Tab-separated table of C-alpha atoms and ligand atoms in Angstrom:
chain	number	residue	atom	x	y	z
X	21	MET	CA	-5.589	-17.468	-24.216
X	22	SER	CA	-4.125	-17.947	-27.667
X	23	ARG	CA	-3.754	-15.621	-30.614
X	24	ILE	CA	-5.485	-16.861	-33.737
X	25	LEU	CA	-4.941	-15.182	-37.079
X	26	LEU	CA	-7.902	-15.793	-39.371
X	27	GLY	CA	-7.522	-15.449	-43.136
X	28	VAL	CA	-10.795	-15.063	-45.010
X	29	SER	CA	-10.799	-15.676	-48.739
X	30	GLY	CA	-13.605	-15.160	-51.232
X	31	GLY	CA	-16.575	-17.476	-50.969
X	32	ILE	CA	-20.153	-17.590	-49.833
X	33	ALA	CA	-19.060	-19.490	-46.732
X	34	ALA	CA	-17.244	-16.351	-45.514
X	35	TYR	CA	-20.309	-15.639	-43.396
X	36	LYS	CA	-19.437	-18.689	-41.275
X	37	ALA	CA	-16.092	-17.065	-40.446
X	38	LEU	CA	-18.026	-14.444	-38.470
X	39	GLU	CA	-19.506	-17.152	-36.281
X	40	LEU	CA	-16.057	-18.681	-35.869
X	41	VAL	CA	-14.710	-15.346	-34.620
X	42	ARG	CA	-17.604	-15.101	-32.190
X	43	LEU	CA	-16.919	-18.606	-30.834
X	44	ALA	CA	-13.159	-18.065	-30.661
X	45	THR	CA	-13.385	-14.760	-28.803
X	46	ALA	CA	-16.030	-16.197	-26.450
X	47	ALA	CA	-13.573	-19.029	-25.703
X	48	GLY	CA	-11.012	-16.414	-24.673
X	49	HIS	CA	-8.819	-16.310	-27.772
X	50	ALA	CA	-7.541	-13.082	-29.284
X	51	VAL	CA	-8.352	-12.958	-32.987
X	52	ARG	CA	-7.121	-10.817	-35.845
X	53	VAL	CA	-8.494	-11.067	-39.348
X	54	VAL	CA	-6.938	-10.587	-42.760
X	55	GLN	CA	-9.195	-10.687	-45.821
X	56	THR	CA	-8.616	-11.088	-49.504
X	57	PRO	CA	-10.081	-8.303	-51.639
X	58	ALA	CA	-12.605	-10.774	-53.122
X	59	SER	CA	-13.854	-11.838	-49.694
X	60	ARG	CA	-15.092	-8.292	-49.032
X	61	ARG	CA	-17.748	-8.863	-51.668
X	62	PHE	CA	-19.209	-11.465	-49.302
X	63	VAL	CA	-18.536	-10.034	-45.820
X	64	GLY	CA	-17.270	-6.534	-45.082
X	65	THR	CA	-14.311	-5.709	-42.836
X	66	ALA	CA	-16.538	-3.790	-40.399
X	67	SER	CA	-18.220	-6.981	-39.163
X	68	PHE	CA	-14.913	-8.709	-38.426
X	69	ALA	CA	-13.472	-5.553	-36.855
X	70	ALA	CA	-16.477	-5.261	-34.534
X	71	LEU	CA	-16.318	-8.910	-33.470
X	72	THR	CA	-12.537	-9.031	-32.952
X	73	GLY	CA	-12.145	-5.528	-31.527
X	74	ALA	CA	-9.124	-5.077	-33.796
X	75	PRO	CA	-8.409	-3.599	-37.217
X	76	VAL	CA	-8.931	-5.875	-40.228
X	77	LEU	CA	-6.316	-5.764	-42.963
X	78	VAL	CA	-6.629	-6.517	-46.665
X	79	SER	CA	-3.432	-5.207	-48.241
X	80	GLU	CA	0.271	-5.437	-47.374
X	81	PHE	CA	0.533	-1.721	-48.018
X	82	GLU	CA	-2.189	-0.763	-45.576
X	83	HIS	CA	-1.288	0.940	-42.309
X	84	ASP	CA	-2.098	-1.259	-39.316
X	85	PRO	CA	-3.112	0.982	-36.386
X	86	ALA	CA	-2.411	-1.947	-34.010
X	87	ARG	CA	1.097	-2.452	-35.479
X	88	GLY	CA	0.647	-6.199	-35.727
X	89	ALA	CA	-0.485	-6.586	-32.110
X	90	PHE	CA	-3.428	-8.772	-31.158
X	91	PRO	CA	-6.117	-7.640	-28.700
X	92	GLY	CA	-4.575	-7.697	-25.227
X	93	GLN	CA	-1.056	-7.264	-26.607
X	94	ALA	CA	0.920	-4.021	-26.395
X	95	PRO	CA	1.807	-2.700	-29.869
X	96	PRO	CA	5.556	-2.357	-30.526
X	97	ALA	CA	7.083	1.127	-30.342
X	98	HIS	CA	8.357	0.922	-33.918
X	99	GLU	CA	6.362	0.590	-37.141
X	100	PRO	CA	6.766	-3.095	-38.091
X	101	ILE	CA	6.393	-4.751	-41.483
X	102	GLY	CA	2.669	-5.489	-41.366
X	103	HIS	CA	2.260	-9.059	-42.534
X	104	LEU	CA	5.424	-10.309	-40.857
X	105	GLN	CA	4.537	-8.878	-37.471
X	106	LEU	CA	0.934	-10.069	-37.561
X	107	VAL	CA	1.815	-13.668	-38.328
X	108	ALA	CA	4.836	-13.655	-35.992
X	109	ASN	CA	2.460	-12.816	-33.149
X	110	ALA	CA	-0.024	-15.569	-34.062
X	111	ASP	CA	-0.101	-18.956	-32.316
X	112	ALA	CA	-2.090	-20.433	-35.216
X	113	TYR	CA	-3.100	-19.196	-38.645
X	114	LEU	CA	-6.388	-20.521	-39.998
X	115	ILE	CA	-7.560	-19.747	-43.519
X	116	ALA	CA	-11.329	-20.257	-43.574
X	117	PRO	CA	-12.917	-20.348	-46.018
X	118	ALA	CA	-10.004	-21.282	-48.275
X	119	SER	CA	-11.174	-20.926	-51.878
X	120	ALA	CA	-9.853	-23.110	-54.707
X	121	ASN	CA	-7.921	-20.113	-55.972
X	122	THR	CA	-6.306	-19.397	-52.602
X	123	LEU	CA	-5.377	-23.079	-52.161
X	124	ALA	CA	-3.721	-23.030	-55.589
X	125	LYS	CA	-1.741	-19.933	-54.662
X	126	LEU	CA	-0.667	-21.424	-51.347
X	127	ALA	CA	0.433	-24.647	-53.036
X	128	ALA	CA	2.480	-22.630	-55.530
X	129	GLY	CA	3.966	-20.423	-52.803
X	130	LEU	CA	2.527	-17.226	-54.237
X	131	ALA	CA	2.383	-14.128	-52.056
X	132	ASP	CA	0.203	-11.788	-54.090
X	133	ASN	CA	-1.942	-10.443	-51.273
X	134	LEU	CA	-1.757	-10.045	-47.503
X	135	LEU	CA	-3.439	-13.388	-46.767
X	136	THR	CA	-1.038	-15.417	-48.915
X	137	SER	CA	2.010	-13.390	-47.773
X	138	CYS	CA	1.116	-14.188	-44.170
X	139	ALA	CA	0.860	-17.888	-45.055
X	140	LEU	CA	4.302	-17.878	-46.583
X	141	ALA	CA	5.773	-16.109	-43.553
X	142	ALA	CA	3.965	-18.279	-40.968
X	143	HIS	CA	6.019	-20.254	-38.473
X	144	CYS	CA	2.986	-21.209	-36.388
X	145	PRO	CA	0.658	-24.104	-37.342
X	146	LEU	CA	-1.136	-23.280	-40.599
X	147	LEU	CA	-4.647	-24.627	-41.125
X	148	VAL	CA	-6.759	-24.384	-44.273
X	149	ALA	CA	-10.468	-25.077	-44.434
X	150	PRO	CA	-11.518	-25.537	-48.067
X	151	ALA	CA	-14.972	-24.390	-49.141
X	152	MET	CA	-16.190	-24.528	-52.709
X	153	ASN	CA	-18.472	-26.244	-55.157
X	154	ASN	CA	-18.037	-30.028	-55.172
X	155	ARG	CA	-16.798	-30.142	-58.767
X	156	MET	CA	-14.114	-27.568	-57.951
X	157	TYR	CA	-13.176	-29.466	-54.781
X	158	GLU	CA	-12.972	-32.817	-56.529
X	159	HIS	CA	-11.034	-31.437	-59.494
X	160	PRO	CA	-7.596	-33.107	-59.697
X	161	ALA	CA	-5.935	-29.685	-59.587
X	162	THR	CA	-7.509	-28.833	-56.227
X	163	GLN	CA	-6.797	-32.300	-54.852
X	164	ALA	CA	-3.162	-32.047	-55.979
X	165	ASN	CA	-2.868	-28.638	-54.314
X	166	LEU	CA	-4.271	-30.023	-51.069
X	167	ALA	CA	-1.882	-32.977	-51.255
X	168	THR	CA	1.042	-30.560	-51.668
X	169	LEU	CA	-0.077	-28.532	-48.672
X	170	ARG	CA	-0.547	-31.625	-46.495
X	171	GLU	CA	2.878	-32.822	-47.530
X	172	ARG	CA	4.273	-29.547	-46.192
X	173	GLY	CA	2.574	-30.054	-42.847
X	174	VAL	CA	-0.420	-27.787	-43.413
X	175	ILE	CA	-3.466	-29.034	-41.504
X	176	VAL	CA	-6.459	-29.422	-43.808
X	177	VAL	CA	-9.802	-29.072	-42.042
X	178	GLU	CA	-11.779	-31.261	-44.404
X	179	PRO	CA	-14.977	-29.853	-45.882
X	180	GLU	CA	-18.299	-31.505	-45.208
X	181	ALA	CA	-20.786	-33.106	-47.570
X	182	GLY	CA	-24.314	-31.797	-47.910
X	183	ARG	CA	-26.261	-29.007	-49.536
X	184	LEU	CA	-24.072	-26.553	-51.403
X	185	ALA	CA	-24.630	-22.883	-52.068
X	186	SER	CA	-25.825	-23.303	-55.646
X	187	ARG	CA	-29.493	-24.173	-55.713
X	188	GLY	CA	-30.268	-27.858	-55.696
X	189	GLU	CA	-26.621	-28.935	-55.582
X	190	GLN	CA	-25.403	-31.543	-53.129
X	191	GLY	CA	-21.898	-32.817	-52.566
X	192	ILE	CA	-18.645	-32.344	-50.739
X	193	GLY	CA	-17.260	-28.853	-50.367
X	194	ARG	CA	-19.191	-27.184	-47.561
X	195	LEU	CA	-16.975	-25.326	-45.132
X	196	ALA	CA	-16.563	-27.227	-41.850
X	197	GLU	CA	-18.913	-25.876	-39.179
X	198	PRO	CA	-17.434	-23.053	-37.025
X	199	ALA	CA	-17.261	-25.263	-33.905
X	200	ARG	CA	-15.172	-27.791	-35.848
X	201	LEU	CA	-12.911	-25.040	-37.168
X	202	LEU	CA	-12.292	-23.798	-33.645
X	203	ALA	CA	-11.671	-27.344	-32.385
X	204	ALA	CA	-9.117	-27.910	-35.166
X	205	CYS	CA	-7.370	-24.652	-34.215
X	206	GLU	CA	-7.334	-25.572	-30.551
X	207	ALA	CA	-5.990	-29.038	-31.354
X	208	ALA	CA	-3.163	-27.451	-33.356
X	209	LEU	CA	-2.487	-25.018	-30.526
X	210	ALA	CA	-2.544	-27.772	-27.953
X	211	SER	CA	0.161	-29.783	-29.744
X	212	PRO	CA	1.986	-30.113	-26.476
X	213	ARG	CA	4.948	-32.073	-27.662
X	214	GLN	CA	6.290	-31.976	-31.150
X	215	GLY	CA	8.366	-35.111	-30.627
X	216	LEU	CA	7.592	-36.326	-34.144
X	217	ALA	CA	7.943	-32.961	-35.917
X	218	GLY	CA	8.445	-33.536	-39.640
X	219	VAL	CA	8.619	-37.330	-39.189
X	220	LYS	CA	6.773	-39.245	-41.917
X	221	VAL	CA	4.480	-41.812	-40.361
X	222	LEU	CA	2.697	-44.472	-42.414
X	223	ILE	CA	-0.217	-46.208	-40.711
X	224	SER	CA	-2.321	-49.087	-42.012
X	225	ALA	CA	-5.790	-49.238	-40.477
X	226	GLY	CA	-9.009	-51.231	-40.711
X	227	GLY	CA	-9.570	-54.709	-42.067
X	228	THR	CA	-9.185	-56.037	-45.599
X	229	ARG	CA	-12.008	-57.701	-47.558
X	230	GLU	CA	-11.395	-60.566	-49.978
X	231	PRO	CA	-14.132	-60.904	-52.613
X	232	ILE	CA	-15.971	-64.200	-53.115
X	233	ASP	CA	-18.226	-62.755	-55.824
X	234	SER	CA	-19.311	-59.250	-56.790
X	235	VAL	CA	-21.176	-58.675	-53.490
X	236	ARG	CA	-19.775	-61.124	-50.935
X	237	PHE	CA	-16.444	-61.089	-49.226
X	238	ILE	CA	-14.379	-62.616	-46.463
X	239	GLY	CA	-13.641	-59.872	-43.962
X	240	ASN	CA	-12.934	-59.183	-40.314
X	241	SER	CA	-14.334	-56.910	-37.645
X	242	SER	CA	-11.538	-54.366	-37.468
X	243	SER	CA	-13.071	-50.869	-37.634
X	244	GLY	CA	-9.881	-48.837	-38.050
X	245	ARG	CA	-10.442	-46.966	-34.764
X	246	MET	CA	-7.002	-47.776	-33.347
X	247	GLY	CA	-5.255	-46.826	-36.592
X	248	LEU	CA	-7.073	-43.495	-36.813
X	249	ALA	CA	-6.392	-42.746	-33.133
X	250	LEU	CA	-2.707	-43.293	-33.898
X	251	ALA	CA	-2.978	-41.040	-36.946
X	252	GLN	CA	-4.549	-38.224	-34.942
X	253	ALA	CA	-2.040	-38.523	-32.109
X	254	ALA	CA	0.954	-38.663	-34.478
X	255	ASN	CA	-0.372	-35.636	-36.348
X	256	ARG	CA	-0.590	-33.702	-33.088
X	257	ARG	CA	3.020	-34.536	-32.377
X	258	GLY	CA	3.968	-32.841	-35.619
X	259	ALA	CA	4.263	-35.944	-37.834
X	260	ARG	CA	3.212	-36.014	-41.479
X	261	VAL	CA	0.785	-38.872	-41.459
X	262	THR	CA	-0.496	-41.088	-44.253
X	263	VAL	CA	-3.161	-43.676	-43.480
X	264	VAL	CA	-3.775	-46.641	-45.748
X	265	ALA	CA	-7.371	-47.335	-44.761
X	266	ALA	CA	-8.916	-50.727	-45.479
X	267	ASN	CA	-12.706	-50.392	-45.376
X	268	VAL	CA	-12.734	-47.751	-42.664
X	269	ALA	CA	-16.093	-46.003	-42.326
X	270	LEU	CA	-14.799	-43.389	-39.861
X	271	PRO	CA	-13.842	-39.821	-40.807
X	272	THR	CA	-10.184	-38.976	-41.382
X	273	PRO	CA	-8.619	-36.833	-38.642
X	274	ASP	CA	-7.887	-33.310	-39.869
X	275	GLY	CA	-4.407	-32.912	-41.291
X	276	VAL	CA	-4.011	-36.604	-42.146
X	277	ARG	CA	-3.585	-37.935	-45.700
X	278	ARG	CA	-5.653	-41.019	-46.509
X	279	ARG	CA	-5.574	-43.722	-49.181
X	280	ASP	CA	-8.516	-46.093	-49.272
X	281	VAL	CA	-8.043	-49.750	-50.164
X	282	VAL	CA	-10.249	-52.835	-50.040
X	283	THR	CA	-8.250	-56.065	-50.425
X	284	ALA	CA	-4.984	-57.341	-48.963
X	285	ALA	CA	-3.391	-57.030	-52.406
X	286	GLU	CA	-4.450	-53.363	-52.673
X	287	LEU	CA	-3.208	-52.692	-49.156
X	288	GLN	CA	0.103	-54.311	-50.043
X	289	GLN	CA	0.456	-52.183	-53.169
X	290	ALA	CA	-0.386	-48.921	-51.359
X	291	CYS	CA	1.938	-49.703	-48.426
X	292	GLU	CA	4.766	-50.645	-50.768
X	293	GLN	CA	4.367	-47.348	-52.635
X	294	GLU	CA	4.414	-45.301	-49.424
X	295	PHE	CA	6.939	-47.275	-47.396
X	296	GLY	CA	10.180	-46.080	-49.027
X	297	ASP	CA	9.467	-42.516	-47.979
X	298	CYS	CA	8.284	-43.154	-44.418
X	299	ASP	CA	10.291	-42.973	-41.200
X	300	VAL	CA	7.824	-44.896	-39.053
X	301	LEU	CA	5.441	-47.695	-40.028
X	302	LEU	CA	2.555	-48.585	-37.717
X	303	MET	CA	0.953	-51.699	-39.175
X	304	ALA	CA	-2.382	-51.681	-37.348
X	305	ALA	CA	-4.538	-53.145	-40.143
X	306	ALA	CA	-6.015	-56.611	-39.824
X	307	VAL	CA	-4.824	-58.132	-43.083
X	308	ALA	CA	-6.487	-61.270	-44.443
X	309	ASP	CA	-4.134	-64.232	-44.403
X	310	PHE	CA	-6.096	-65.984	-47.168
X	311	THR	CA	-8.006	-64.891	-50.238
X	312	PRO	CA	-10.341	-66.874	-52.528
X	313	ALA	CA	-8.333	-68.441	-55.351
X	314	HIS	CA	-11.175	-67.548	-57.768
X	315	THR	CA	-13.654	-64.692	-57.596
X	316	SER	CA	-16.962	-65.022	-59.437
X	317	ASP	CA	-17.639	-62.051	-61.692
X	318	GLY	CA	-21.331	-61.777	-60.957
X	319	LYS	CA	-23.357	-62.736	-57.904
X	320	LEU	CA	-23.333	-66.434	-57.112
X	321	GLU	CA	-26.840	-67.912	-57.415
X	322	LYS	CA	-28.238	-69.906	-54.562
X	323	ALA	CA	-28.137	-73.063	-56.703
X	324	GLU	CA	-24.416	-72.573	-57.209
X	325	ARG	CA	-23.983	-71.947	-53.506
X	326	GLU	CA	-25.859	-75.031	-52.289
X	327	ARG	CA	-22.590	-76.879	-52.027
X	328	LEU	CA	-20.192	-74.006	-52.338
X	329	GLN	CA	-16.568	-74.731	-51.663
X	330	ILE	CA	-14.172	-71.834	-51.631
X	331	GLU	CA	-10.578	-72.602	-52.342
X	332	LEU	CA	-8.327	-70.203	-50.453
X	333	GLN	CA	-4.793	-69.238	-51.207
X	334	PRO	CA	-2.429	-67.382	-48.872
X	335	THR	CA	-1.913	-63.638	-49.226
X	336	ALA	CA	1.489	-62.019	-48.936
X	337	ASP	CA	2.623	-61.030	-45.455
X	338	VAL	CA	2.760	-57.299	-46.142
X	339	LEU	CA	4.633	-56.355	-42.990
X	340	ALA	CA	7.279	-59.073	-43.407
X	341	GLY	CA	7.756	-57.970	-47.033
X	342	LEU	CA	8.259	-54.328	-46.048
X	343	SER	CA	10.564	-55.293	-43.216
X	344	ALA	CA	12.746	-57.261	-45.649
X	345	ARG	CA	13.464	-54.051	-47.585
X	346	ARG	CA	13.620	-51.641	-44.653
X	347	ARG	CA	16.363	-49.079	-44.689
X	348	GLU	CA	18.494	-47.639	-41.918
X	349	GLY	CA	16.585	-45.280	-39.669
X	350	GLN	CA	13.091	-46.682	-40.234
X	351	THR	CA	11.050	-47.796	-37.227
X	352	LEU	CA	8.587	-50.650	-37.764
X	353	VAL	CA	5.775	-51.537	-35.388
X	354	GLY	CA	3.486	-54.536	-35.835
X	355	PHE	CA	0.198	-55.328	-34.130
X	356	ALA	CA	-0.915	-58.727	-32.980
X	357	ALA	CA	-4.392	-59.744	-31.933
X	358	GLU	CA	-3.841	-62.787	-29.730
X	359	HIS	CA	-5.787	-64.819	-27.239
X	360	GLY	CA	-4.930	-67.218	-24.482
X	361	ASP	CA	-2.000	-67.841	-22.186
X	362	ARG	CA	0.692	-67.853	-24.821
X	363	ALA	CA	-0.309	-64.478	-26.314
X	364	LEU	CA	2.870	-62.641	-25.330
X	365	GLU	CA	5.094	-65.526	-26.288
X	366	ARG	CA	3.551	-65.728	-29.770
X	367	ALA	CA	3.852	-61.962	-30.191
X	368	ARG	CA	7.532	-62.087	-29.225
X	369	GLY	CA	7.979	-64.682	-31.962
X	370	LYS	CA	6.369	-62.333	-34.534
X	371	LEU	CA	8.600	-59.472	-33.357
X	372	LEU	CA	11.670	-61.549	-34.176
X	373	ASP	CA	10.340	-63.282	-37.331
X	374	LYS	CA	9.219	-60.048	-38.964
X	375	ARG	CA	12.291	-58.125	-37.705
X	376	LEU	CA	10.250	-55.399	-36.012
X	377	ASP	CA	11.232	-52.729	-33.518
X	378	ALA	CA	8.096	-53.279	-31.479
X	379	ILE	CA	4.858	-55.212	-31.492
X	380	VAL	CA	1.626	-54.133	-29.850
X	381	VAL	CA	-0.361	-57.066	-28.513
X	382	ASN	CA	-3.987	-57.069	-27.532
X	383	ASP	CA	-6.065	-59.852	-26.089
X	384	ILE	CA	-9.003	-60.509	-28.392
X	385	SER	CA	-10.650	-62.967	-26.032
X	386	ARG	CA	-12.048	-59.944	-24.130
X	387	ALA	CA	-15.204	-58.229	-25.376
X	388	ASP	CA	-14.587	-54.836	-23.715
X	389	VAL	CA	-11.331	-54.081	-25.519
X	390	GLY	CA	-9.929	-54.534	-29.016
X	391	PHE	CA	-11.958	-54.822	-32.218
X	392	ASP	CA	-14.636	-52.219	-32.983
X	393	VAL	CA	-14.852	-50.729	-29.482
X	394	ASP	CA	-13.524	-47.435	-28.149
X	395	HIS	CA	-11.144	-48.945	-25.622
X	396	ASN	CA	-8.086	-51.076	-25.771
X	397	GLU	CA	-5.623	-52.704	-23.408
X	398	VAL	CA	-2.273	-53.618	-24.863
X	399	THR	CA	1.244	-54.702	-24.136
X	400	ILE	CA	4.005	-53.047	-26.148
X	401	ILE	CA	6.928	-55.405	-26.642
X	402	SER	CA	10.300	-54.245	-27.928
X	403	ALA	CA	13.917	-55.251	-27.486
X	404	ALA	CA	14.013	-52.759	-24.610
X	405	GLY	CA	11.332	-54.629	-22.664
X	406	GLU	CA	7.587	-54.793	-22.205
X	407	ARG	CA	5.132	-52.106	-21.227
X	408	HIS	CA	1.595	-53.006	-20.235
X	409	VAL	CA	-0.961	-50.259	-20.974
X	410	PRO	CA	-4.062	-50.897	-18.827
X	411	ARG	CA	-7.551	-50.512	-20.320
X	412	ALA	CA	-7.867	-46.963	-21.667
X	413	SER	CA	-9.419	-45.065	-24.568
X	414	LYS	CA	-7.834	-45.781	-27.927
X	415	ALA	CA	-6.628	-42.144	-27.955
X	416	GLN	CA	-4.709	-42.760	-24.711
X	417	VAL	CA	-3.357	-46.092	-25.922
X	418	ALA	CA	-2.209	-44.315	-29.099
X	419	GLU	CA	-0.216	-41.843	-26.968
X	420	ALA	CA	1.494	-44.724	-25.139
X	421	ILE	CA	2.377	-46.402	-28.452
X	422	LEU	CA	3.793	-43.148	-29.820
X	423	ASP	CA	5.847	-42.622	-26.647
X	424	ALA	CA	7.367	-46.040	-27.365
X	425	VAL	CA	7.937	-45.102	-31.020
X	426	GLU	CA	9.705	-41.887	-30.013
X	427	SER	CA	12.023	-43.774	-27.679
X	428	LEU	CA	12.755	-46.380	-30.380
X	429	ARG	CA	13.614	-43.862	-33.079
X	430	PRO	CA	17.319	-43.512	-33.872
X	431	SER	CA	17.514	-40.104	-32.203
X	432	GLY	CA	15.088	-41.111	-29.398
W	513	CTP	N1	0.212	-58.652	-41.379
W	513	CTP	C1	0.529	-58.297	-42.657
W	513	CTP	N2	0.128	-59.072	-43.724
W	513	CTP	C2	-0.564	-60.221	-43.509
W	513	CTP	C3	-0.888	-60.590	-42.183
W	513	CTP	C4	-0.484	-59.777	-41.149
W	513	CTP	O1	1.148	-57.259	-42.860
W	513	CTP	N3	-0.940	-60.949	-44.545
W	513	CTP	C5	0.664	-57.792	-40.257
W	513	CTP	C6	-0.468	-57.207	-39.434
W	513	CTP	O2	-0.866	-55.946	-39.913
W	513	CTP	C7	0.153	-57.085	-38.066
W	513	CTP	C8	1.184	-58.197	-38.021
W	513	CTP	O3	1.393	-58.584	-39.372
W	513	CTP	O4	0.840	-55.860	-37.882
W	513	CTP	C9	0.771	-59.391	-37.223
W	513	CTP	O5	-0.451	-59.848	-37.706
W	513	CTP	P1	-0.976	-61.312	-37.402
W	513	CTP	O6	-2.154	-61.610	-38.250
W	513	CTP	O7	-1.123	-61.467	-35.925
W	513	CTP	O8	0.289	-62.127	-37.883
W	513	CTP	P2	0.429	-63.432	-38.652
W	513	CTP	O9	1.869	-63.484	-39.009
W	513	CTP	O10	-0.572	-63.518	-39.757
W	513	CTP	O11	0.126	-64.498	-37.520
W	513	CTP	P3	-1.103	-65.469	-37.246
W	513	CTP	O12	-0.616	-66.756	-37.765
W	513	CTP	O13	-1.251	-65.448	-35.766
W	513	CTP	O14	-2.299	-64.926	-37.978
């Protein structure tokens, strides 16, 4: 049983927080709730108090009859400082819904009410679940605030797209469903090993597309599954994760920062911008080796295509370029999709040529592992030796790769 502190800020979605409390308590967690004054206009404290079986607090100056204790916990003999005790006892602090205003305050480090004071004092994992109108969510100010929070290690439970509270409005900004909120909390609680705490991990994922004309491209069948599995696993180990996603149609794991790109050139630019700051690079994207020398502005007509010849020119080797400017303390991992008998030998060559710490090889001649499927089977090659990871889910393979990364890191 874990102790979850739930912060409820003002928003129509506050009613979903009641359902979250119901699910969390049914799952055996002890829950306490703090509310902002504005949130009481949407849901009253009595409902949360009844569902949690514990007092609900709104102000720092309010007396807490439970003295900061959670249900099932003995209150201390002394009168503690309310917000400090409450959050010190929590295993996770989830703010749901997190309004645009509350996110702005959190990003600025303000502590003007009990909910924000608790956030500032929190040592446990802090999760925020934004909920607001799509225009407020997409506003650069809100996005910048979320970026700041992610940068500090706050887990953002991304909102969902769909019908919004205001009549007839559609878009992104709906609070994540209560079951997802609970799952995000449990994932944060489960973080068994924080072996990458505070480590900045940059991951490239997916496959690049090189345009032939305005609608056609040369691409590959990489889905980004392996890269996102790595992102999720690294995040759980406490890393601050940025994914450069090339044409990835899958949702971003909660707590992970994402930059979308299309072409090899865009991927190169994004990776170069992020690389200087990262401690670990996991280059899982399938990057095109060639790109059309000329791209037609419009759509090529059939007549033009009857005898179409596309002249290709090589793209930059992004990983080799980054490796050439790597600094002390950075750990670089490449990925190689190989087939045939000489797969490992070729991968060893890439490890040396690109000056990597490790390379993860998978055999693409098999249909049951690798591209666009949920499983993978890899061999991780480093200077320390080779580790074969038998066929397993991409989540499990990701754990094996991160174990290798941890052992390769300077302090590992
Ligand atoms: N890679 C890259 N930029 C490229 C091509 C590849 O950064 N233009 C990276 C991939 O993301 C991967 C690693 O290099 O981590 C190995 O990719 P692979 O395509 O197997 O390497 P190549 O050097 O292109 O070898 P090959 O001739 O077998 O295609």
